[in-house]
XYZ file of C-alpha atoms in Angstrom:
641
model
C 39.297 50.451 22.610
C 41.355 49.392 19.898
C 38.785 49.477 17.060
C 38.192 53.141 18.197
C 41.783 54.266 18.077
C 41.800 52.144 14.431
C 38.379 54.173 13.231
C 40.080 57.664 14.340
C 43.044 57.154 12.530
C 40.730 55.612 8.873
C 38.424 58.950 9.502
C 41.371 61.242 8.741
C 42.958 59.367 5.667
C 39.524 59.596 4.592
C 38.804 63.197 5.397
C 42.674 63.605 3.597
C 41.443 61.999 0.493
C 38.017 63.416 0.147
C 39.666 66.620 0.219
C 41.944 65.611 -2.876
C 39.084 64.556 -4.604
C 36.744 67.546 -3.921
C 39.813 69.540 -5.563
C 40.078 67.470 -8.521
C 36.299 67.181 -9.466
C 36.472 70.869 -9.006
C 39.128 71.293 -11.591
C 37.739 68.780 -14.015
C 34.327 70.481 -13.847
C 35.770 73.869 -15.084
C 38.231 72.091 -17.795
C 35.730 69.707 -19.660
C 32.337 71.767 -19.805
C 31.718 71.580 -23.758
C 28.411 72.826 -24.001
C 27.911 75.288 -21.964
C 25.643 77.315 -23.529
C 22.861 74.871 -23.074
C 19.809 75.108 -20.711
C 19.382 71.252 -19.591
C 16.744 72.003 -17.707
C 14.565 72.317 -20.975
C 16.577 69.116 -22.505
C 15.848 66.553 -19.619
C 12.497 65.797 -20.533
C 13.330 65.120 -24.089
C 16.217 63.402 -22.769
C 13.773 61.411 -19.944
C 12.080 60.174 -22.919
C 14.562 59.012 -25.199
C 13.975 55.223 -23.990
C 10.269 55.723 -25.015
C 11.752 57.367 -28.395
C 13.812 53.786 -28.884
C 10.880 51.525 -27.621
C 8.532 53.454 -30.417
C 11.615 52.927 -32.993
C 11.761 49.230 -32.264
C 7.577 48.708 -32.377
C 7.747 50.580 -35.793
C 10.505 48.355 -37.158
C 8.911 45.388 -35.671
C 4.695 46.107 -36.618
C 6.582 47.357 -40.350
C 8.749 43.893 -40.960
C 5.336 41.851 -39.635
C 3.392 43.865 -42.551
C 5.580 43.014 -45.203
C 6.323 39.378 -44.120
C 2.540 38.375 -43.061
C 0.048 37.868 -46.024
C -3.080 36.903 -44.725
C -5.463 34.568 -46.316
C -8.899 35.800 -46.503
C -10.518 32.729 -47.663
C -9.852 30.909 -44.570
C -11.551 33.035 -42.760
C -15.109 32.492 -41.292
C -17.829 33.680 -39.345
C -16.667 32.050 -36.322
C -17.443 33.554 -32.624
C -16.777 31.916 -29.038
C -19.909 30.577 -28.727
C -19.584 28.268 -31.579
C -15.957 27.292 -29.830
C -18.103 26.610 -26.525
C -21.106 24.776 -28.450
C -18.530 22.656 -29.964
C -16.797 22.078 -26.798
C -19.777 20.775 -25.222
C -20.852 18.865 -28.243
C -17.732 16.678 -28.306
C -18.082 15.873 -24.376
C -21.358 14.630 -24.782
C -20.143 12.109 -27.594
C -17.449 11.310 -25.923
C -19.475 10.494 -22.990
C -21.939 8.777 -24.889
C -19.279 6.763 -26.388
C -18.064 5.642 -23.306
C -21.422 4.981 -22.313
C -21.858 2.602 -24.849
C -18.762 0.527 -23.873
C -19.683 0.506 -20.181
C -23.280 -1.188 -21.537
C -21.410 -3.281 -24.235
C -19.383 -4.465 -21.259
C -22.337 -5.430 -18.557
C -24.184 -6.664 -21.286
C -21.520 -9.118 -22.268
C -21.024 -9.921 -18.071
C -24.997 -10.556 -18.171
C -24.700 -13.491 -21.327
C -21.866 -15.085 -19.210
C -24.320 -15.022 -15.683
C -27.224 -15.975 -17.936
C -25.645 -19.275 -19.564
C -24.121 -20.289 -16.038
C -27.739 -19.743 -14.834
C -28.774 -21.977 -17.453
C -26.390 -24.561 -16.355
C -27.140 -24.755 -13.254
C -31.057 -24.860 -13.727
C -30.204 -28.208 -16.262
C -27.564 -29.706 -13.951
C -30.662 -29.267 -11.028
C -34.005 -30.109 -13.413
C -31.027 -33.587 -13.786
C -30.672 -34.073 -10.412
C -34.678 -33.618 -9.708
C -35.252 -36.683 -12.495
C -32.774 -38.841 -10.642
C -34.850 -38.155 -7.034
C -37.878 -38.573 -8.843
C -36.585 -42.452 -10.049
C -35.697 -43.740 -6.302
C -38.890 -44.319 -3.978
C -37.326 -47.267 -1.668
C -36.791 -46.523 1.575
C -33.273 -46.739 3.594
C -32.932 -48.207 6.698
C -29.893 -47.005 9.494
C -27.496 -50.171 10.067
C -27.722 -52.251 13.297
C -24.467 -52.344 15.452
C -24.189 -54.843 17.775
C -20.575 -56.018 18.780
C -18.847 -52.647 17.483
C -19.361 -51.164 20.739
C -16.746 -53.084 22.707
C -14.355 -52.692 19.825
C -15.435 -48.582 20.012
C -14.702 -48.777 24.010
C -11.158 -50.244 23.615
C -10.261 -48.077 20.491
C -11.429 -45.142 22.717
C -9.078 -45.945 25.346
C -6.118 -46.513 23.234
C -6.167 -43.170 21.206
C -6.450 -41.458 24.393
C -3.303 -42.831 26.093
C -1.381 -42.525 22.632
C -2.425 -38.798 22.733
C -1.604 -37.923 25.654
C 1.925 -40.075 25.835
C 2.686 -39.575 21.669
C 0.943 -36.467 20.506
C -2.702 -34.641 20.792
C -3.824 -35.409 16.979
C -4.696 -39.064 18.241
C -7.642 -37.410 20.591
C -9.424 -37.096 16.989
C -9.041 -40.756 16.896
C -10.759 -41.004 20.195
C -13.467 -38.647 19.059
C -14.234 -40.555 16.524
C -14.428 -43.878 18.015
C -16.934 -42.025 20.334
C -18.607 -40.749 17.969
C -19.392 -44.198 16.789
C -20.004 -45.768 20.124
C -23.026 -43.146 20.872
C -24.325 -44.250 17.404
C -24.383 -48.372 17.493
C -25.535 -47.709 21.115
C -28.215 -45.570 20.098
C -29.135 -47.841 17.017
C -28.944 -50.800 19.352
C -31.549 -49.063 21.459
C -33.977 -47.701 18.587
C -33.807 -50.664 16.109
C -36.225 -49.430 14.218
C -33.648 -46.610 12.964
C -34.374 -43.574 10.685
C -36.371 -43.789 7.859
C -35.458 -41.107 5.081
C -38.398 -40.648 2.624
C -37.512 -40.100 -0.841
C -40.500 -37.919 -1.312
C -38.747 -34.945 0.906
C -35.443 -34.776 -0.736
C -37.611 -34.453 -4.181
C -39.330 -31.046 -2.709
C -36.435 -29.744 -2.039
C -34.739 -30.310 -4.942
C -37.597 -29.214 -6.957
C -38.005 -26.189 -4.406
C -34.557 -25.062 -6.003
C -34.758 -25.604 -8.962
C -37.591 -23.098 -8.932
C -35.638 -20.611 -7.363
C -32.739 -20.929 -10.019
C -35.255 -20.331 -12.983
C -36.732 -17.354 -11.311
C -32.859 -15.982 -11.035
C -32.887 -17.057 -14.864
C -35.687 -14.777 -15.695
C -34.799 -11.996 -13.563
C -31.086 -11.910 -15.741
C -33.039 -12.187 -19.102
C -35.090 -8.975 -18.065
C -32.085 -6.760 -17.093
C -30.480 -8.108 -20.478
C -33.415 -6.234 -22.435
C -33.268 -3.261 -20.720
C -29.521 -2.909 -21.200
C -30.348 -3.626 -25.205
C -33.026 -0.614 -24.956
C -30.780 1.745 -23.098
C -28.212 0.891 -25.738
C -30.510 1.795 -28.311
C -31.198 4.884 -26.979
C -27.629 6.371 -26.491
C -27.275 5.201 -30.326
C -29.515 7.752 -31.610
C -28.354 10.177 -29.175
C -24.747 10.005 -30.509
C -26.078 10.546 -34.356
C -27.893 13.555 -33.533
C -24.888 15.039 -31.840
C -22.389 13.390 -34.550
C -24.635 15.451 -37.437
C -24.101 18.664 -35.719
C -20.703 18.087 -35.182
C -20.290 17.450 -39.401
C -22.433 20.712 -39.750
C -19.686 22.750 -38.114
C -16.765 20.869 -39.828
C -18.363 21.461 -43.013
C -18.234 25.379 -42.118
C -15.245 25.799 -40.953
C -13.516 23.674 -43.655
C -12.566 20.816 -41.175
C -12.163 16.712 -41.405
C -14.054 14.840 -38.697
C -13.350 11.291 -37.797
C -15.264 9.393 -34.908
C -11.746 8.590 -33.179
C -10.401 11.768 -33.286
C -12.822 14.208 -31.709
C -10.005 16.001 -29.815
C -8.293 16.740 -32.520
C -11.029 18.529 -34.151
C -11.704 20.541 -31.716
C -7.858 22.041 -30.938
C -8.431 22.227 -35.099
C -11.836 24.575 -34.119
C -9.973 26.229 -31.829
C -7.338 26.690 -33.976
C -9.185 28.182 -37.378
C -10.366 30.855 -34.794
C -7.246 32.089 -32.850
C -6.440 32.664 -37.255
C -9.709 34.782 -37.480
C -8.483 36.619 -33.944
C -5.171 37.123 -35.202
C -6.553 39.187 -38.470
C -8.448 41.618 -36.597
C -5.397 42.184 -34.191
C -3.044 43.134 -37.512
C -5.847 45.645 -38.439
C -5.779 47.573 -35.087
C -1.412 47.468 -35.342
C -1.001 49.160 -38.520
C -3.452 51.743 -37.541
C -1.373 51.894 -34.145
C 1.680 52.596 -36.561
C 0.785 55.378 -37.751
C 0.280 56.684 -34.732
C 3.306 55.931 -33.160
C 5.245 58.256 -36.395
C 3.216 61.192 -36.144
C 4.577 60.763 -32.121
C 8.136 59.945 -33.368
C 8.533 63.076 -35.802
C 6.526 65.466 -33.018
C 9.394 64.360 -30.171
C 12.403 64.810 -32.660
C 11.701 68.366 -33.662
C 11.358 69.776 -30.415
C 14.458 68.127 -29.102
C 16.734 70.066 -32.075
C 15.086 73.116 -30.986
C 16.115 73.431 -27.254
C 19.800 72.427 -28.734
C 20.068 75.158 -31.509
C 22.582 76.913 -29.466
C 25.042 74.091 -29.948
C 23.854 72.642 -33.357
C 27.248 73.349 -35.268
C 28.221 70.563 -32.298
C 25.202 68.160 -33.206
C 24.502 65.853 -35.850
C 21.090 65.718 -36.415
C 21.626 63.371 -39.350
C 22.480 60.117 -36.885
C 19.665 60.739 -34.108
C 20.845 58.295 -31.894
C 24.963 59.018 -31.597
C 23.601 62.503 -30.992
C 21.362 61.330 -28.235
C 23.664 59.038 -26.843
C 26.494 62.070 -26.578
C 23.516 64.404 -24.957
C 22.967 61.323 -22.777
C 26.376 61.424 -21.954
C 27.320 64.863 -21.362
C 24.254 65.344 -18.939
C 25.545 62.069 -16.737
C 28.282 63.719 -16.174
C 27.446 67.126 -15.915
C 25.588 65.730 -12.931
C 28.046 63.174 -11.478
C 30.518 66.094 -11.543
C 27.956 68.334 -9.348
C 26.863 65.939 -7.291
C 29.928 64.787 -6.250
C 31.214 67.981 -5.043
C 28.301 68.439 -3.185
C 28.894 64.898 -1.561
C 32.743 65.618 -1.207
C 31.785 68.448 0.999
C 29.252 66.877 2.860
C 31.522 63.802 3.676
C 34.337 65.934 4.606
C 32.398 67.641 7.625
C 30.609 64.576 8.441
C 34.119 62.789 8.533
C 35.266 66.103 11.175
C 32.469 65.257 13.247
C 33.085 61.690 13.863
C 36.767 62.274 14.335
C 35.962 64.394 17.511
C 32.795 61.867 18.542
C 34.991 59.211 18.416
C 37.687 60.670 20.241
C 35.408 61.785 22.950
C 33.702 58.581 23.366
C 37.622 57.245 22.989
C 38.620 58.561 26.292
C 35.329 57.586 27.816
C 35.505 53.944 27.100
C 39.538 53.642 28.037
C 38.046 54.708 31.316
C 35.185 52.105 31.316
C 37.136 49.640 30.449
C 39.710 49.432 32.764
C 36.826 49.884 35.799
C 35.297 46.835 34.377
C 38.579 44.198 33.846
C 39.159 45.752 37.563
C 35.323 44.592 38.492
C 35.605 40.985 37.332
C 39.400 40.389 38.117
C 40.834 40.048 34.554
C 44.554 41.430 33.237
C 43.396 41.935 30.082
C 41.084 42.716 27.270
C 41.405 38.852 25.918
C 40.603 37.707 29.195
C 37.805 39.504 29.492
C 36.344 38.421 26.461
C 37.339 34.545 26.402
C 35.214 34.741 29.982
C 32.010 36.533 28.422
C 32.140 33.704 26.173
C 31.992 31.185 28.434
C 29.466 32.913 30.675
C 27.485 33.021 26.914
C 27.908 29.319 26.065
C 26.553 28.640 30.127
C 23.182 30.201 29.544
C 22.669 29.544 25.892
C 22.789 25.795 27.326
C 20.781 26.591 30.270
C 17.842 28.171 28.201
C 17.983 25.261 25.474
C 17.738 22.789 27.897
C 14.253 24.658 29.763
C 12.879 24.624 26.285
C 13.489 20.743 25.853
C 12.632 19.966 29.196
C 8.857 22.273 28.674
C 8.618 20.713 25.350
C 8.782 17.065 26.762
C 5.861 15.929 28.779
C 6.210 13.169 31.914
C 4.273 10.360 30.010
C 6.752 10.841 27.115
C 9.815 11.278 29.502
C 8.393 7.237 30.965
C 7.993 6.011 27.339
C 11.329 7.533 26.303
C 13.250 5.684 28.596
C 11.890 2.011 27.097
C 14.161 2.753 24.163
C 18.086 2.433 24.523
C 19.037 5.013 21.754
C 17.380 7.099 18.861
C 18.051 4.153 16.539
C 15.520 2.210 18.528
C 12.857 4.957 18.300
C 13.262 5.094 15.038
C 12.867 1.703 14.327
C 9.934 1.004 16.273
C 8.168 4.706 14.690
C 9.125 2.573 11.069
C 7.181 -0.745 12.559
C 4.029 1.912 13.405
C 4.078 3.035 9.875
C 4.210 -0.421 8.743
C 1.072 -1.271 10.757
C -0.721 1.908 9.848
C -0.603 0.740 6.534
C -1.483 -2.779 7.083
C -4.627 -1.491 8.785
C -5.357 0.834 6.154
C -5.152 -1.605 3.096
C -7.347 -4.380 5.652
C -9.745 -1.365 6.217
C -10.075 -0.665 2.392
C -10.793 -4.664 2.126
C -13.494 -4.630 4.787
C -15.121 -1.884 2.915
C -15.029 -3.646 -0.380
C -16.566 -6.391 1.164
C -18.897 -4.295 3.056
C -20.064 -2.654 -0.371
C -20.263 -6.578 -2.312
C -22.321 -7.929 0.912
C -24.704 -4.499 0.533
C -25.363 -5.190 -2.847
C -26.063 -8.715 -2.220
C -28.701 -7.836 0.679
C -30.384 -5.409 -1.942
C -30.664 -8.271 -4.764
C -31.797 -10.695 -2.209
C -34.577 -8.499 -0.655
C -36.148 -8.279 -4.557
C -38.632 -10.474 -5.817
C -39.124 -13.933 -4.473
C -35.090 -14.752 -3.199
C -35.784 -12.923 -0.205
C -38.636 -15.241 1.284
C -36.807 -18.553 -0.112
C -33.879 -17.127 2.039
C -35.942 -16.680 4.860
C -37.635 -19.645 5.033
C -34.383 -21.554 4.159
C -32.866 -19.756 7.422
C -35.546 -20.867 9.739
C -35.061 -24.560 8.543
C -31.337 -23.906 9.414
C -32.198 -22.169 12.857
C -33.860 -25.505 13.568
C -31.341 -28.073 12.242
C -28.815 -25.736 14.853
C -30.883 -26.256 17.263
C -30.766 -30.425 16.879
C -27.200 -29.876 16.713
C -26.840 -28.007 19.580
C -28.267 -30.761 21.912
C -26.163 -33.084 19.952
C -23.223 -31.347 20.710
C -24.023 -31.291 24.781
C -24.600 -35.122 24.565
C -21.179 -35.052 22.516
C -19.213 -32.377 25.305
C -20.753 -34.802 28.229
C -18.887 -37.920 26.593
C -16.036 -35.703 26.080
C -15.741 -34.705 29.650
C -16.372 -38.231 30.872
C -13.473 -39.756 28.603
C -11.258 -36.920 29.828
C -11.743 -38.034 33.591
C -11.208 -41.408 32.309
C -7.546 -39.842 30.752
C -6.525 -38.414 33.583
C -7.250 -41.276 35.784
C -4.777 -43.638 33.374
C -2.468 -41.267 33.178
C -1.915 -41.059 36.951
C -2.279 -45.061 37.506
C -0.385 -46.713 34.462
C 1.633 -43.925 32.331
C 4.574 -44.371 35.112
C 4.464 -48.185 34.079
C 4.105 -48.198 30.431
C 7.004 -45.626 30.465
C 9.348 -48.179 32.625
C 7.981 -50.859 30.625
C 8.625 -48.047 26.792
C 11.954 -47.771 28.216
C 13.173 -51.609 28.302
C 11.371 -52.029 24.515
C 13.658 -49.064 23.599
C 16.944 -50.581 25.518
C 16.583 -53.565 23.601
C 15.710 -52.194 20.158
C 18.482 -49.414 20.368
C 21.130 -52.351 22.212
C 21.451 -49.668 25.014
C 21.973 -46.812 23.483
C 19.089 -45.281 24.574
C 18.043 -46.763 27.981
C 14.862 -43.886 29.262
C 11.493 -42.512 28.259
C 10.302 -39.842 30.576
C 7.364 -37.624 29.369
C 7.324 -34.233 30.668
C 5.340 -30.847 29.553
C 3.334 -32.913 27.034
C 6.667 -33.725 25.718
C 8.684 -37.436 25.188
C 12.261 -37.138 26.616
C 14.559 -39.981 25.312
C 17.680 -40.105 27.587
C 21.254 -41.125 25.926
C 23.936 -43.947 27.544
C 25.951 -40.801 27.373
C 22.695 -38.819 29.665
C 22.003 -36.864 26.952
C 18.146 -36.214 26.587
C 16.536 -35.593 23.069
C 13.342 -34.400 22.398
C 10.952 -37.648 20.295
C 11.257 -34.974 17.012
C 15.323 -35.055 17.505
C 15.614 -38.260 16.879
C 16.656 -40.210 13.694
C 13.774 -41.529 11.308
C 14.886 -45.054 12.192
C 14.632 -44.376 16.081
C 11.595 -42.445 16.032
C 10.235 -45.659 14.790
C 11.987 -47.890 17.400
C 10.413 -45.355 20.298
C 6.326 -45.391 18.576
C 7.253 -48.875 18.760
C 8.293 -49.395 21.889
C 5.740 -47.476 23.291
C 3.117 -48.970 21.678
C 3.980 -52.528 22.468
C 4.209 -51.105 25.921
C 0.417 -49.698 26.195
C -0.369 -53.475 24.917
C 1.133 -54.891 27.674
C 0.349 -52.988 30.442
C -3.928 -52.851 28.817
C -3.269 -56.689 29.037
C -5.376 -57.203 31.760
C -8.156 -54.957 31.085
C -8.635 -55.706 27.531
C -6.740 -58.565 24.920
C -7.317 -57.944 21.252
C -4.546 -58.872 18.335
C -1.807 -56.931 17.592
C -2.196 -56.272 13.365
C 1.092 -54.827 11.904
C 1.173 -54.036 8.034
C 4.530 -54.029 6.802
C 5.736 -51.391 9.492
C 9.828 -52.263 9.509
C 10.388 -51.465 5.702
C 12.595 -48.653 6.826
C 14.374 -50.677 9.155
C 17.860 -52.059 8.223
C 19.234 -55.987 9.165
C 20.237 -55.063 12.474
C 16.996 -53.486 13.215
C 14.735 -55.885 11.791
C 16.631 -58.940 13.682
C 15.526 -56.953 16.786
C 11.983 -56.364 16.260
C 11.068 -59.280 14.985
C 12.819 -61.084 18.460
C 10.795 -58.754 20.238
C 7.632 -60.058 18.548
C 8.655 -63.343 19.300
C 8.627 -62.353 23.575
C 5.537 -60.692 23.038
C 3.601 -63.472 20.867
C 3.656 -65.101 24.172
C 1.146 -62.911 25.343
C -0.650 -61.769 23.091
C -1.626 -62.544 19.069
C 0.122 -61.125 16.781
C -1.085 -60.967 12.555
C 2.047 -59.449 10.607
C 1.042 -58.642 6.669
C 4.202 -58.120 4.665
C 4.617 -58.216 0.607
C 8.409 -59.091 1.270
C 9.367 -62.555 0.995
C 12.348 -62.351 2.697
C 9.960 -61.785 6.157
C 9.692 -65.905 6.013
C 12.423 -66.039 7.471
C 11.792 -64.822 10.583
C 8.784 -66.904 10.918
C 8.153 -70.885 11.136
C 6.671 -72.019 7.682
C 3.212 -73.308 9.516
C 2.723 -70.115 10.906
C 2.865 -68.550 7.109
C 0.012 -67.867 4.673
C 0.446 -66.818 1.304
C -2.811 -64.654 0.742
C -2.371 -64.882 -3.345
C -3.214 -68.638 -3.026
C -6.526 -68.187 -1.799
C -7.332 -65.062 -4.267
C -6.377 -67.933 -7.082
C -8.607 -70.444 -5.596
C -11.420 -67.931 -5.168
C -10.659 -67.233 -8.799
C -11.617 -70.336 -9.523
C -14.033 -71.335 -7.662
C -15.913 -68.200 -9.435
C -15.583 -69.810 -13.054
């Protein structure tokens, strides 16, 4: 209501000031009419054309200075046409092709001497080997092992319990010594053993060598047909090279081998000049055109002005045509703003009583509707719409989010706390996405290499040496395989045998790990346990460390202890030595003292050989118990001479 009662009242100062202004163009119209004896009517088409007039005045000045300044040189002109430009074109992309060409051969053909002098290598370094097959003809016999298989049986035993107590890389120990047992117990069965003939390993190696040289010759062919391909793109690059100097020559150009591109954009070049001379031809002809059309314009313009020519000065056409210009602006502007002034005036007198009309009809509307929704005021009314606004602009963007998000992505939405977290795992997607990609780019490199192998292997004679060497291999797999189920039977057998020691003396050579440790360590550590395939050393303080935890020199104590233990508690089952080879040389005085009393409770029981390069070890040890192993590699000495 109040921006009606504020447009009424603008509407009349306006309709007060148009009417000022209608008054004074009015009066200026009748005070500053100069030439008023003209018909403009007959001048505004001259006058419409006067920017034409100008643009002609400017191409004259412009096509007149280029005449004078511009001296062209016939003798560099030729008999040049664009389908020399294009025969050129395509004349220096075919050397330039063939050029490259001729690299890409120089290259391979320089990769082919390097393949052919390994070849050659390897076909002396195996025609070698063949001579040295050739020169042995005896006949090896497999050992006979007799006594080794007790030895293998206790050795078995032992690695398992240290595996499973200490840690699983001794079960390799125990394959091993398995390994060995099946062996002397199969050579103690067949004592006749394998016999290897000579004569086989010579066919093969001969059978190779064969293959290598064929390779050989197969490299020297391709070599020769990369020189005769090289020869031919030779000639073809002269021929093209001559016709190249045949258009140089005519058009008055250098040529150079290296620097085909820049005789061409010189080609190019020497005919945009031969262009440009015809064009200067058709623009002074254009010039005189354009004065005839100049002089034609100008005297008919000073005709339809002859009533006013005392007023005129024909002399400076464009002051005159700019005061013409002038004069008929505002001759209009003046009219046409009196017509306007009027217009505006009753237009203004027509809103003023539209707007007071619809002024009383909205005071009455809008006091029925701040009665309707219980407001005092105006402001009140509006601060609500506003509110009611903000309430369904929410309501509407939140049906749009809700139809834009699916169930499945409302469930996977909630596994991340914040948009950080989305953000960051979208970021470890990308990271993977291009991981795959570069590991799918691999595969297909390697998919192309492998292809290209198959295809050189199915030429020629590789192919059925391949062949025939895979069903030799098929067959050797097949021995192996049965080897391997005799190999998995021992292995589950030995396994049972684990687990059965494991559940009737690990408890004891723990107990008996632990008082080793006790005494080594003086109490500090008093308990082994062993628990998830793990060793668990417990403190005086109850403190449990992990075997890895441990310092270097109680690690050692603990292998140690444990060790001596599995001796102990195997006593009765099986009694071989005890060898040690210098094991305490990480050990300090304290610790020494204390192993070496321990070997003296345990020589009781069992033998014990200790090697040691330390001569301070005598002391732990009675002097007839001692022998110095350097006199008896003197007396051997001797003995020899």
């Amino acid at each position: 209501m109040k921006a009606l009662v504020t447009e009424r009242e603008q509407l009349e100062n306006e309709a007060y000031k148009l009417e000022l202004s209608l008054n004074h163009v009015l009066r200026q119209m009748v005070e500053s009419n100069q030439f008023e004896g003209l018909e403009w009517d007959e001048i505004e088409p001259y006058l419409a054309d006067w920017s034409l007039f100008q643009e002609r005045e400017r191409r004259l000045t412009a096509l007149g200075t280029e005449a004078i300044n511009e001296q062209l040189s016939r003798q560099i002109i030729t008999d040049l046409t664009e389908a020399n430009l294009a025969e050129v074109t395509q004349l220096v992309q075919k050397y330039e092709r063939l050029q490259w060409q001729l690299q890409q051969k120089q290259q391979e053909s320089q990769s082919l001497l390097a393949k052919i002098e390994r070849q050659q290598l390897n076909c002396d370094e195996i025609e070698e080997k063949l001579q040295d097959e050739s020169d042995q003809t005896d006949v090896t016999k497999a050992p006979l092992i007799g006594r080794g298989v007790y030895v293998s049986v206790g050795a078995i035993i032992v690695s398992v319990l240290l595996a499973t107590v200490i840690h699983p890389l001794f079960y390799l120990m125990a394959l091993g010594a398995l390994i060995l047992l099946f062996k002397s117990y199969s050579s103690y069965r067949t004592k006749p053993g394998k016999l290897v003939e000579s004569s086989s390993t010579h066919t093969e190696w001969e059978k190779i060598w064969q293959q290598q040289c064929a390779v050989l010759d197969e490299l020297q062919f391709v070599k020769s047909e990369h020189d005769r391909t090289n020869e031919g793109l030779l000639e073809q690059s002269e021929v093209i090279w001559q016709s190249l100097a045949c258009y140089a020559q005519q058009a008055k150009l250098s040529l150079s081998p290296t620097e085909t591109d820049v005789f061409l954009i010189a080609f190019n070049k020497r005919l945009n000049e031969q262009r440009h001379w015809h064009q200067k031809q058709a623009e002074q002809k254009q010039m005189t055109e354009l004065i005839m059309a100049q002089n034609q314009w100008l005297n008919g313009l000073q005709q339809v002005t002859a009533a006013v020519k005392d007023e005129l000065d024909w002399a400076n056409v464009p002051a005159t045509l700019d005061r013409l210009l002038t004069e008929q602006k505002a001759y209009h502007h003046q009219t046409e703003a009196a017509i306007n002034a009027r217009q505006e005036k009753e237009q203004l007198l027509n809103n003023k009583t539209r707007v007071e009309a619809t002024l009383v009809r909205n005071e009455e509307k809008q006091a029925a509707l701040l009665a309707e929704v219980n407001v005092p005021d105006i402001a009140a009314f509006y601060q609500k719409a506003e509110q009611k606004r903000q309430a369904e602009t929410i309501k509407t963007r939140l049906m749009v989010l809700q139809m834009q998000v699916s169930n499945n992505e409302r469930k996977a939405l909630r596994q991340f706390a914040s948009k950080t977290a989305i953000l960051k795992a979208l970021a470890n997607l990308k990271e993977q996405r291009l991981t795959i990609q570069k590991e799918r780019q691999i595969a297909q490199k390697n998919l192309l290499e492998l292809n290209h192998q198959i295809q050189l292997l199915t030429k020629g004679e590789v192919f059925a040496d391949i062949a025939h060497e895979y069903f030799l291999l098929k067959a050797e797999v097949a021995n192996l395989s049965q080897e391997w189920m005799r190999y998995k039977t021992a292995q589950t057998i030995v396994n049972e045998m684990v687990e059965r020691l494991q559940a009737e003396r690990l408890p004891r050579v723990l107990k008996k790990a632990s008082e080793f440790l006790s005494y080594l360590t003086e109490g500090r550590y008093y308990r082994i346990d062993f628990f998830a395939d793990e060793l668990l050393v417990q403190r005086q303080d109850n403190f449990q460390f992990k075997g890895e935890e441990l310092s270097q020199g109680t690690k050692e104590q603990l292998y140690l202890s444990i060790r001596f233990a599995f001796i102990e508690v195997l006593e009765s089952a099986i009694s071989l030595p005890i060898i040690i080879d210098d094991s305490f040389v990480n050990f300090d005085k304290r610790r020494t003292d204390l192993i070496m009393k321990l070997l003296d409770r345990i020589k009781d029981k069992q033998q014990i050989i200790y090697f040691t390069c330390h001569a301070y070890m005598k002391d732990y040890l009675p002097a007839e118990q001692c022998l110095d192993l350097t006199t008896y590699r003197q007396n051997d000495t001797e003995s020899e001479y």
